[in-house]
XYZ file of C-alpha atoms in Angstrom:
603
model
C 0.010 0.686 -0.022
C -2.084 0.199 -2.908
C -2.706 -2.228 -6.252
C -1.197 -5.532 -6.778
C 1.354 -6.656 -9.293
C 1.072 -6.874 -12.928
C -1.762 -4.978 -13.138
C -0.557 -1.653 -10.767
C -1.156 1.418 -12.338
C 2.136 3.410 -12.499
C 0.264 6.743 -11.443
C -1.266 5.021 -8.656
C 2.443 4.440 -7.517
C 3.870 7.449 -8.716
C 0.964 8.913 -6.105
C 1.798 6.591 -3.297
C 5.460 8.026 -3.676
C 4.738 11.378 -3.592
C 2.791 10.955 -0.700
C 6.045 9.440 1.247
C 7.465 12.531 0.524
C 5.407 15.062 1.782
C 6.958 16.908 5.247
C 4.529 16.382 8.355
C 4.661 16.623 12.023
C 2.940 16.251 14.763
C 1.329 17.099 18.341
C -2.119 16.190 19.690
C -5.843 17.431 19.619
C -8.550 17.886 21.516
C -10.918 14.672 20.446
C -13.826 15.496 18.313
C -17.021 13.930 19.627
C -18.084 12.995 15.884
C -15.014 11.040 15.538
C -15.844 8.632 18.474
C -17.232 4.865 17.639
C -19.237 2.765 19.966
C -17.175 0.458 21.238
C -15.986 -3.307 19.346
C -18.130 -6.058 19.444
C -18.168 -8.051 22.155
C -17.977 -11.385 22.517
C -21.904 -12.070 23.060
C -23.292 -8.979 21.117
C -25.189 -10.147 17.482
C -23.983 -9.021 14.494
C -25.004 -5.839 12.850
C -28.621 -6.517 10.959
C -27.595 -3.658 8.206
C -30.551 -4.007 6.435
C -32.847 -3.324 9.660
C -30.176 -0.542 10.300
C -30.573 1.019 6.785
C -34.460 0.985 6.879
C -36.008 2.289 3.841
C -32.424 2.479 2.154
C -32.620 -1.403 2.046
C -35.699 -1.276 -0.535
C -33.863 1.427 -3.195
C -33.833 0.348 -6.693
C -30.660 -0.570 -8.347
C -29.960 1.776 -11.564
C -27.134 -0.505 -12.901
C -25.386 1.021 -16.079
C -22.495 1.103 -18.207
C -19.415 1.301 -16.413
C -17.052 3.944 -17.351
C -13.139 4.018 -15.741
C -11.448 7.591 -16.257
C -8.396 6.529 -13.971
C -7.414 3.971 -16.521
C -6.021 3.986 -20.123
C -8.736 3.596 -22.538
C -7.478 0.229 -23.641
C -7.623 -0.993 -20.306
C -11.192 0.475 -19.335
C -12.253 -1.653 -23.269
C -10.979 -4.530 -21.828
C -12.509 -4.828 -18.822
C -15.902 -3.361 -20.309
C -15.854 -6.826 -22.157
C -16.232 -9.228 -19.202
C -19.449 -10.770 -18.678
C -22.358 -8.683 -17.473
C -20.512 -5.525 -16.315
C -22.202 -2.952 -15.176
C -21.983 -0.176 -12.423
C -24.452 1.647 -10.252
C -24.741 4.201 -7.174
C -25.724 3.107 -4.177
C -26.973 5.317 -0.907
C -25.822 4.326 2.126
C -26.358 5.761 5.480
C -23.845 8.284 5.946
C -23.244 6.879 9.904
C -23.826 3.715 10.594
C -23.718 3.865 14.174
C -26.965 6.382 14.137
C -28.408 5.863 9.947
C -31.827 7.163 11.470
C -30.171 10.783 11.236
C -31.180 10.997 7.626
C -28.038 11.863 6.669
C -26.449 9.432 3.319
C -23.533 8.640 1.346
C -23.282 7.421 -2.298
C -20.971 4.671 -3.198
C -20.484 3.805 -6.379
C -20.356 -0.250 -7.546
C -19.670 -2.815 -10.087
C -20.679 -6.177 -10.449
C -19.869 -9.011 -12.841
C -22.321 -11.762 -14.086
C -19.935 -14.532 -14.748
C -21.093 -17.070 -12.847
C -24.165 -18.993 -13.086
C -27.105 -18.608 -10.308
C -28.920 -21.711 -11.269
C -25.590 -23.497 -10.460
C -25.610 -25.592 -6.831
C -21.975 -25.044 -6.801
C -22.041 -21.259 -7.256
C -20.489 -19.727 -4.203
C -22.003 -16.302 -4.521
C -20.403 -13.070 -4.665
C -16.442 -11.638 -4.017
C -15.874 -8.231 -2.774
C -12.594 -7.211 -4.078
C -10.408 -3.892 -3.110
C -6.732 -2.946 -4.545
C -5.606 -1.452 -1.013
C -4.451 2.039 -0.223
C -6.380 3.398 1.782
C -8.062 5.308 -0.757
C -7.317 3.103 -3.863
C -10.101 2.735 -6.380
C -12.023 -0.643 -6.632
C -14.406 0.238 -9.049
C -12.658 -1.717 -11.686
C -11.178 -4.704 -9.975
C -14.536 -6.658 -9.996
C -13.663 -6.978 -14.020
C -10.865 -7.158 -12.963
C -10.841 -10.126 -11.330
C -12.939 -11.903 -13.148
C -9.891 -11.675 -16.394
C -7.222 -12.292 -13.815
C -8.637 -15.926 -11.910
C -11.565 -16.629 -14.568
C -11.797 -20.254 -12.702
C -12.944 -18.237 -9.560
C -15.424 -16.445 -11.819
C -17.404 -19.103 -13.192
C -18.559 -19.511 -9.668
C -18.529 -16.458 -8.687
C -19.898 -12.890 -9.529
C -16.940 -10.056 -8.386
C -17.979 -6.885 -6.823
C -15.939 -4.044 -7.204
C -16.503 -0.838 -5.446
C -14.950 2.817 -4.537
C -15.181 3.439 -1.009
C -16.484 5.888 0.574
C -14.628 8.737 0.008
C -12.480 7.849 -2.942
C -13.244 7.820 -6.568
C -16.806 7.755 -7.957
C -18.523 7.404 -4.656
C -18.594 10.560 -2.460
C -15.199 11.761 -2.317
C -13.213 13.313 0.800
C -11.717 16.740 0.190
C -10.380 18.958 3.298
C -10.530 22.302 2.980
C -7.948 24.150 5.596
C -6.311 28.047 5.587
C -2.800 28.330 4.788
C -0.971 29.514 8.104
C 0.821 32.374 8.709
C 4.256 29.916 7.966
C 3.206 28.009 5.510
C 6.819 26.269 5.306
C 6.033 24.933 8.877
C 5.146 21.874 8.339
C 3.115 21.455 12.458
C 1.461 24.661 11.953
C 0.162 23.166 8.106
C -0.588 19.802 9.351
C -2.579 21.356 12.406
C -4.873 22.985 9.880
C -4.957 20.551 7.403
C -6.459 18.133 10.374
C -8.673 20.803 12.010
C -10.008 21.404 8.359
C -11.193 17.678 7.751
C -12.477 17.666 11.330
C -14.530 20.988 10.530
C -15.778 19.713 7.417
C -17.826 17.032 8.713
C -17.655 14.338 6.580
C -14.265 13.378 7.333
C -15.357 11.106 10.683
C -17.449 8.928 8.769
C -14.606 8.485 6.031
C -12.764 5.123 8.250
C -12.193 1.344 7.582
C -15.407 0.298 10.546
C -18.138 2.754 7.969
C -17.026 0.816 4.995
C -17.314 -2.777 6.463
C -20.836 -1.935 6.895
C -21.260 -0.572 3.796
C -19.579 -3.735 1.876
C -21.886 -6.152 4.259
C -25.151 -3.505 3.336
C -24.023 -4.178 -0.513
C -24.369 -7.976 0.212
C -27.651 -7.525 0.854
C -28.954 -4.929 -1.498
C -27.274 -7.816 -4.285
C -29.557 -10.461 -2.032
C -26.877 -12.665 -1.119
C -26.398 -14.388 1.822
C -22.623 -13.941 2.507
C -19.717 -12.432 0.593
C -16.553 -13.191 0.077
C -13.474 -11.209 -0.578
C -10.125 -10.238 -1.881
C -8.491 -7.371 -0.816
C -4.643 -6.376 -0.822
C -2.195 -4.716 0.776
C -4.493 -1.968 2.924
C -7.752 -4.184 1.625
C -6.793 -7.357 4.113
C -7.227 -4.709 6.947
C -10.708 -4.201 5.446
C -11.340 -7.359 5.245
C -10.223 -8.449 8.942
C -12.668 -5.875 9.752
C -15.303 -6.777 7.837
C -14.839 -10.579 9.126
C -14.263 -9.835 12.772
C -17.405 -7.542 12.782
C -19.567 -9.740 10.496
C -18.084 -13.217 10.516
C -21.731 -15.095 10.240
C -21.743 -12.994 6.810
C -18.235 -14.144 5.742
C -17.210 -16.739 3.544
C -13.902 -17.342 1.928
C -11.276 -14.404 2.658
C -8.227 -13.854 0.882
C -5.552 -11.324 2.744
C -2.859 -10.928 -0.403
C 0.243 -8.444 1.170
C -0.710 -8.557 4.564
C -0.581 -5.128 7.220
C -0.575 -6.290 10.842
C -3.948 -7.280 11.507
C -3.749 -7.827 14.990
C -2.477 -4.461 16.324
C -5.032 -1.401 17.794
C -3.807 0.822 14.310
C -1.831 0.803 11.387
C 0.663 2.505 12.690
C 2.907 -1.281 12.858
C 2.111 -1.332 9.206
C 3.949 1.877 8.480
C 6.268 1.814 10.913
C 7.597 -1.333 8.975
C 8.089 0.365 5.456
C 11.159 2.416 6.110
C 13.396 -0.674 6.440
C 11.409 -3.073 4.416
C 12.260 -0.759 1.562
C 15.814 -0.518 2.588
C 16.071 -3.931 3.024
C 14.346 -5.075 -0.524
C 16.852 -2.423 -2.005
C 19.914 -3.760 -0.555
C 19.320 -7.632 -0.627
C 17.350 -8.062 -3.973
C 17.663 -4.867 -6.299
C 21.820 -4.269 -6.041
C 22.656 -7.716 -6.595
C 20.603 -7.426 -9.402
C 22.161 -4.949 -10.674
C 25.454 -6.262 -10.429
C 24.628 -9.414 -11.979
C 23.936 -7.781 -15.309
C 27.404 -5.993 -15.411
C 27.012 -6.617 -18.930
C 23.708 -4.058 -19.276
C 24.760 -1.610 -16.294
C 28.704 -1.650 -16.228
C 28.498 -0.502 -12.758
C 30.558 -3.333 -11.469
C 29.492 -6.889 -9.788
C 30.103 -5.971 -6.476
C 26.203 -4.945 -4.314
C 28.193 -2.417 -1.968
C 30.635 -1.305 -4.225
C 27.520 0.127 -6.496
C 25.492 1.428 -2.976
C 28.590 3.192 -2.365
C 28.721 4.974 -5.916
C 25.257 5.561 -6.009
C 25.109 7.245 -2.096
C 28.198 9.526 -3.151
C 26.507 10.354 -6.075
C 24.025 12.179 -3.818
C 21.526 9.019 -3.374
C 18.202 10.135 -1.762
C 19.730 13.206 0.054
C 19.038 15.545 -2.508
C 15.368 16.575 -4.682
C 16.332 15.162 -7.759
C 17.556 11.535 -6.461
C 14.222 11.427 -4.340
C 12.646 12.092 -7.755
C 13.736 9.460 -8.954
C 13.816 6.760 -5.878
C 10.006 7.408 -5.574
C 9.155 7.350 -9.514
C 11.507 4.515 -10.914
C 12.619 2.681 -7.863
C 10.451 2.282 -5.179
C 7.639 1.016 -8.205
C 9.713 -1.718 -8.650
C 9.491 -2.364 -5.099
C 5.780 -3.271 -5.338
C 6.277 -5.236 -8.627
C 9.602 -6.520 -9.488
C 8.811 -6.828 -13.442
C 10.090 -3.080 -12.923
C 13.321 -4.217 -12.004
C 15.010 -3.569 -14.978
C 13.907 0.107 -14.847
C 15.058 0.592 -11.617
C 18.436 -1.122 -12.124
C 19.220 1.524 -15.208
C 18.150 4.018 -12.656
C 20.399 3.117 -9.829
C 23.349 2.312 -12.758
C 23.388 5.945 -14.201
C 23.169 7.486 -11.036
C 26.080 5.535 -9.874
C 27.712 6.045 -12.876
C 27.160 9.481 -13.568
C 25.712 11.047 -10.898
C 22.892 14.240 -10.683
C 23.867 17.104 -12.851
C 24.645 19.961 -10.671
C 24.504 22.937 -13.482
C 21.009 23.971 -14.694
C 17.923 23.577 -13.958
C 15.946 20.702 -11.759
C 14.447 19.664 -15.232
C 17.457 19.326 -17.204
C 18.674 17.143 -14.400
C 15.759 14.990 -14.599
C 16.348 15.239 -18.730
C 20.077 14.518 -18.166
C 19.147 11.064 -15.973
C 16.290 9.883 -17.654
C 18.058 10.164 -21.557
C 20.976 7.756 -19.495
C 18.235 5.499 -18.244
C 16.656 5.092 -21.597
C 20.703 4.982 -22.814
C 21.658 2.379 -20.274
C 19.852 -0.496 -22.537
C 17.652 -3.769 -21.469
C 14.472 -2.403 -21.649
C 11.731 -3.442 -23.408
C 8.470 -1.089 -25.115
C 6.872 -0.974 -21.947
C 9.097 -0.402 -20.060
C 10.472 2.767 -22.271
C 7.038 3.935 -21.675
C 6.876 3.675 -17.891
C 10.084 5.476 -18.059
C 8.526 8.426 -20.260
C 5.584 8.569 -18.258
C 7.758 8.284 -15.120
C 9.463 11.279 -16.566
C 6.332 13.367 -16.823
C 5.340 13.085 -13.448
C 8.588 14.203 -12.073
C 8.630 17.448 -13.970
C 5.036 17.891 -12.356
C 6.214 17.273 -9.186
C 8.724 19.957 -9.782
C 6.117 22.382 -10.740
C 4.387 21.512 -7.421
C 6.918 22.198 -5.323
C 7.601 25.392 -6.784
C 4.598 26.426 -6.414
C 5.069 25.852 -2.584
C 1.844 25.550 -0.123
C 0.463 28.598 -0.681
C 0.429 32.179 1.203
C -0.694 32.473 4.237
C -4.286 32.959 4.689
C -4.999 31.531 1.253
C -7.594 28.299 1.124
C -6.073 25.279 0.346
C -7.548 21.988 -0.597
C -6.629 18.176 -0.677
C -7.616 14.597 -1.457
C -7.881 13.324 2.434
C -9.546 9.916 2.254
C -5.942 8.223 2.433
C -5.194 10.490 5.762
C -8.729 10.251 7.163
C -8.735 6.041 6.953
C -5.478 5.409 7.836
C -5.306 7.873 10.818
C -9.045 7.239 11.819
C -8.518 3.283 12.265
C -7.398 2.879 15.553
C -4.988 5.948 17.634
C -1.270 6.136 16.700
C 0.858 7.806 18.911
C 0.556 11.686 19.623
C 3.598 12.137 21.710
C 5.828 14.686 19.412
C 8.668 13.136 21.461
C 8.571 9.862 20.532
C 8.538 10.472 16.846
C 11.461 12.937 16.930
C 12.971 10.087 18.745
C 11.245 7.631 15.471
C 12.976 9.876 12.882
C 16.270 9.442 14.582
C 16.433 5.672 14.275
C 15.213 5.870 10.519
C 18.295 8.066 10.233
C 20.638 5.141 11.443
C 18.545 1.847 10.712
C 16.900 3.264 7.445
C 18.837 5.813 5.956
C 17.594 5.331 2.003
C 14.519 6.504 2.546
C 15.106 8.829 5.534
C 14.167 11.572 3.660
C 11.234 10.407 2.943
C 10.169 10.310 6.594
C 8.171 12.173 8.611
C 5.872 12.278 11.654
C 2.796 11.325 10.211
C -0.572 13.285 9.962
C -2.097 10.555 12.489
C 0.101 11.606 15.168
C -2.665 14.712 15.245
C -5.880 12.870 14.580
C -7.949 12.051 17.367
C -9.971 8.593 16.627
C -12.186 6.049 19.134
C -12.093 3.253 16.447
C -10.502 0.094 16.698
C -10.451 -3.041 15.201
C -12.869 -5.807 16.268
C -11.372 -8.666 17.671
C -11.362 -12.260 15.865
C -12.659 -14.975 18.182
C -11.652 -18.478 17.538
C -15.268 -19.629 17.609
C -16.812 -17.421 15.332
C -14.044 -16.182 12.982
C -13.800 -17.408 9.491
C -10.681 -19.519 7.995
C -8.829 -17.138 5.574
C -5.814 -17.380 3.741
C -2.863 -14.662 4.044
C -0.671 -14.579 1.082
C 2.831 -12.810 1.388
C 6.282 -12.210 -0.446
C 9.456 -12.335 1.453
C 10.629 -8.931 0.188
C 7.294 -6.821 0.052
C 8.637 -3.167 0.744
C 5.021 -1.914 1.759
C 3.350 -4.402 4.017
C 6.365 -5.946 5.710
C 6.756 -9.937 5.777
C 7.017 -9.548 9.836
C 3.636 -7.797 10.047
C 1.846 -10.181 7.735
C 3.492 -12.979 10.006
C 2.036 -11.812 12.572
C -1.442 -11.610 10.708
C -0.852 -15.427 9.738
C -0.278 -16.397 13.173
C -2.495 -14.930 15.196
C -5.678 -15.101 13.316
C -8.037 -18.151 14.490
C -7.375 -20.410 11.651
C -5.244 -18.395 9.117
C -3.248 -20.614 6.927
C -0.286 -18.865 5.354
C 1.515 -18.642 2.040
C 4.891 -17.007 2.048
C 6.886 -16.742 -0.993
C 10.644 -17.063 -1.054
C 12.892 -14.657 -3.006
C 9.963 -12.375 -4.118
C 9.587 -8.805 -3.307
C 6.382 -8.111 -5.606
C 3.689 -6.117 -3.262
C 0.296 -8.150 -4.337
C 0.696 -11.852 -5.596
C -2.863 -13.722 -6.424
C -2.397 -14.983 -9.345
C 1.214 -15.356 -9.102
C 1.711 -17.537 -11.885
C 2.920 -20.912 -9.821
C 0.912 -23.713 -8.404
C 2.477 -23.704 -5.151
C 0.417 -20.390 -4.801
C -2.354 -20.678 -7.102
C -3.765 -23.839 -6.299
C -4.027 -23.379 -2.756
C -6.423 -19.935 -3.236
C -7.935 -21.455 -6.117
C -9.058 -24.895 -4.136
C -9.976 -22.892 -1.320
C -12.482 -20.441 -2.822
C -14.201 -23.431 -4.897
C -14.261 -26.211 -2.336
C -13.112 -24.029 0.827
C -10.392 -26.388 1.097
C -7.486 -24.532 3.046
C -3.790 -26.083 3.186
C -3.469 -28.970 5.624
C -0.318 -26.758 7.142
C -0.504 -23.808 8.927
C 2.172 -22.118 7.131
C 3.544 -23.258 3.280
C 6.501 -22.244 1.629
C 6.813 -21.578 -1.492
C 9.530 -20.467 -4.437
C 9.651 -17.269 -5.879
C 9.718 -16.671 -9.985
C 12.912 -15.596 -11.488
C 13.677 -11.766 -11.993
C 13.321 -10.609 -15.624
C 16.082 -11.155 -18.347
C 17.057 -14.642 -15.724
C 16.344 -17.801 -15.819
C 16.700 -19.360 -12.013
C 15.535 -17.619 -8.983
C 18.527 -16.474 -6.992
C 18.228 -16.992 -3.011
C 18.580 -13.499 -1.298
C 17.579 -12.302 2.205
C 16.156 -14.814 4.404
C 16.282 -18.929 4.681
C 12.592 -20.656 3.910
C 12.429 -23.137 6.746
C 11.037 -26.530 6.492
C 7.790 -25.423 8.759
C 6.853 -22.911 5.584
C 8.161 -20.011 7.057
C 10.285 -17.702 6.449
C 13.423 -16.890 8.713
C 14.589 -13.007 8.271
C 15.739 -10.348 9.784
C 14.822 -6.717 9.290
C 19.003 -5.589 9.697
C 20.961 -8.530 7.839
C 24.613 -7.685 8.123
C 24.438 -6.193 4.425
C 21.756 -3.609 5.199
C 24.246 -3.093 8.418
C 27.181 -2.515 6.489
C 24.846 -0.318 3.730
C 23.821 1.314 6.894
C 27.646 2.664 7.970
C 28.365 3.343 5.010
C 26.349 5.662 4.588
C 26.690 7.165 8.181
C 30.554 8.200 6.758
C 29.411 9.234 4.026
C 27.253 11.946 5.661
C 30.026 12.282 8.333
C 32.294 13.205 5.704
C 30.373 15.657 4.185
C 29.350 17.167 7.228
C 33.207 17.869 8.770
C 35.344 20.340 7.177
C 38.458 20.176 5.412
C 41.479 20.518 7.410
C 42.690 22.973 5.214
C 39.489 25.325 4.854
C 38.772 25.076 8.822
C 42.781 26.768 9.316
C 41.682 29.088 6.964
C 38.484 29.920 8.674
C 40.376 29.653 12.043
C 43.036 32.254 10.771
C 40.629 34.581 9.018
């Protein structure tokens, strides 16, 4: 789960992909006594004093400098380095927050705007801001920001930030020794976890070490509150950061909503095998076969699943190449759509070459995408670049894991938040039994599954509870469709939260909305960061913007009700039917031919 709309960067996605598919199971550890956490806080306990915690750390010096953004196209990176009063700086933090007088410290690195005015009595003060993940950079989305909702940033100054862990600030590697099978994917995920657990630093790499850290920049910026933005996995940081420091909190926005209100994330993820499913059956193949005239595929939504599933679908390498690199991007924005339509067409069509190589099928499909017609400049480029990544990809898994013995290293912050944040399940049992419902409920991304790394990491933390006297009013912003954090989670989010007022956009499948573009959604985050105004309803409904190349927004999945929310179900009868059908499809590949099994019999 990572950056909104309109401004994701495709090799942020491509990543989150590739991620999906890596193979992992799971069985339990012992619990390491450095992963523990003291326990929420209560009721009656006073919030954290972070700069008492911090001690001398509160007095540092900040070195603030020009800002520099190698994740991003240089264009980009220009851009933002024009907004007013950018600049960046490192800040040390305690590396433990629940014993800083160890001595022990973290960098994180920062940026900060100066758009607004401080002499003005109606500046509001500062705006944390963080794209998701977990693990997603933030360092530029305090610029950011600022371009994207500049009537928020004449009264306010936006803070980016790289958490700890990721990017710029100290980053989380695990180093872990190839076992003696290094195609078992238990005995590699054992060692991958017993490597971050060895390593030290992994423990303090976890959503409850960054709220302190965003509450101990508020007051090394000398401000007495913050507020925030954060999507997709950044409105479980900021539920955090509210429900452990809500006297510090001031206007919260929660844009693509996990389950806030659950011990873990595991809801969140649990959610994204037939969200995805769903989004791809009741929004992307309709849209496909209402441009017949592009696609020539045919105008029937289960007449083109069925082509595309006997074409090989997601069963195979190459149509997993190119479900995680052209089609679940367009999943988190829908300004993609086009690409992924020409994707699902010339599979359907054509199919996956089976002579030659893995590349020249990846050559074969992506010269028919770029064939298939409808796409504009940039999207011919995400395509190309698309196409770069897969052939990578290849390489990688060529390569393999490694040979036993070897070292082996990897980017962990993603693993170490997510799986740190509260305990998932560790019964092996019950996600066997988890893969085997994906296989029937979810069966286009089934491959994709596995039982995740958290399933073997050990974790005390857990998410501080929101109390209705204390909490802060927040807004929770959602599409019907999002494929990553699931409209039913961020339902839940919306109506459990002490005062959470909730926006929920029909017909839209886009995975990070603010701005959207439409003053049904707009207007309502916009009033409530200047005035703190929040919508007189508890939930508001509004409509989705049209898919490109239409003109009207076409009603698809579930019915907006009149109380603002959104009536849908997970299964609808097409995902059912999708479902079957691909059941007998594998059934029928999977029994033999009459014919050949006499044969066999007689042989």
């Amino acid at each position: 789960m990572s950056v909104p709309r309109r401004l994701a960067s495709r090799r942020a996605l491509g990543a989150t992909a590739t991620a999906l598919a890596a193979t992992l199971l799971a069985t339990p550890l012992a619990t390491s006594q450095a992963s523990a956490a003291p326990a929420p806080t209560s009721r009656a306990a006073a919030e954290p004093d972070t700069a008492a915690l911090a001690g001398a750390l509160a007095d540092q010096e900040i070195d603030w400098e020009t800002c520099a953004f190698p994740g991003l196209p240089q264009e980009t990176a220009d851009r933002l380095r024009t907004v007013e009063g950018l600049a960046c700086a490192t800040v040390t933090m305690p590396l433990d927050w629940h014993d800083p007088g160890n001595g022990k410290t973290i960098d994180v690195r920062i940026s900060r705007t100066a758009t607004s005015d401080k002499s003005d009595p109606e500046r509001q003060g500062i705006a944390l801001v963080n794209p998701g993940g977990p693990g997603g950079s933030g360092l530029p989305w305090g610029a950011a920001m600022a371009q994207r909702a500049p009537e928020l940033a004449e009264k306010y100054d936006f803070i980016g930030f790289d958490p700890r862990g990721v990017g710029q600030s100290t980053p989380l590697t695990c180093t872990y020794t190839v076992p003696d099978d290094p195609d078992d994917p238990d005995a590699v995920n054992r060692a991958k976890v017993k490597g971050c657990m060895d390593g030290g630093l992994a423990p303090y790499i976890n959503t409850e070490q960054t709220a302190y850290d965003m509450d101990f920049i508020r007051v090394l910026l000398g401000e007495d509150r913050t507020s925030y933005i954060g999507y997709s996995y950044g409105t479980w940081l900021g539920a955090w950061y509210a429900g452990t420091f809500p006297g510090k909190s001031h206007r919260f926005l929660l844009d693509s909503s996990t389950d806030v209100t659950t011990k873990s994330l595991q809801r969140t993820w649990d959610l994204q095998p037939p969200s995805r499913d769903r989004q791809f059956q009741e929004a992307l193949l309709p849209y496909v076969a209402r441009h017949d005239d592009v696609h020539g595929v045919g105008t029937d939504p289960m007449k083109i699943r069925e082509h595309f599933e006997r074409a090989g679908g997601t069963r195979e390498f190459i149509g997993q190449l190119f479900m995680a690199y052209y089609i679940i991007p367009a999943m988190y924005d829908t300004s993609q759509y086009p690409t992924a339509a020409s994707a699902v067409a010339v599979i359907a069509e054509s199919g996956i070459p089976a002579e030659g190589s893995d590349q020249d099928a990846v050559e074969t499909v992506v010269d028919g995408i770029l064939a298939d017609g409808g796409l504009d400049a940039d999207q011919r480029a995400f395509v190309a670049d698309a196409k770069a990544d897969m052939l990578e990809a290849i390489e990688a898994r060529e390569r393999g894991q490694g040979a036993a013995g070897e070292t082996a290293t990897f980017d962990a912050a993603f693993e170490a938040i997510r799986c740190q944040d509260g305990q998932w399940n560790q019964n092996l049992n019950y996600w066997q039994e988890w893969l085997q419902r994906q296989q029937r409920h979810a069966p286009l991304l089934a491959a994709f599954n596995s039982t995740p790394l958290c399933a073997y990491w050990p974790t005390g933390n857990r998410m501080p509870k929101a109390y209705q006297k204390t909490f802060p009013e927040l807004l929770v912003v959602q599409s019907e469709l999002d494929a990553a954090t699931a409209y039913e989670g961020a339902l839940s989010t919306g109506k459990k939260l002490p005062g959470a007022k909730m926006i929920s956009v029909d017909n839209e499948g886009s995975h990070g909305l603010f701005p959207y573009g439409t003053t049904c959604v707009d207007l309502p985050v916009i009033d409530y960061f200047l005035t703190g105004t929040t919508p007189r309803d508890r939930f508001t409904g509004c409509q989705g913007l049209p898919l490109p190349g239409e003109e009207k927004t076409y009603e698809v999945a579930g019915e907006l009700k009149k109380n603002g929310k959104i009536k849908i179900r997970m299964r609808t009868d097409e995902v059912k039917e999708a479902n079957r059908l691909v059941r007998d499809l594998l059934r029928e590949a999977n029994t033999p031919d009459p014919a050949e099994a006499a044969v066999s019999q007689s042989s």
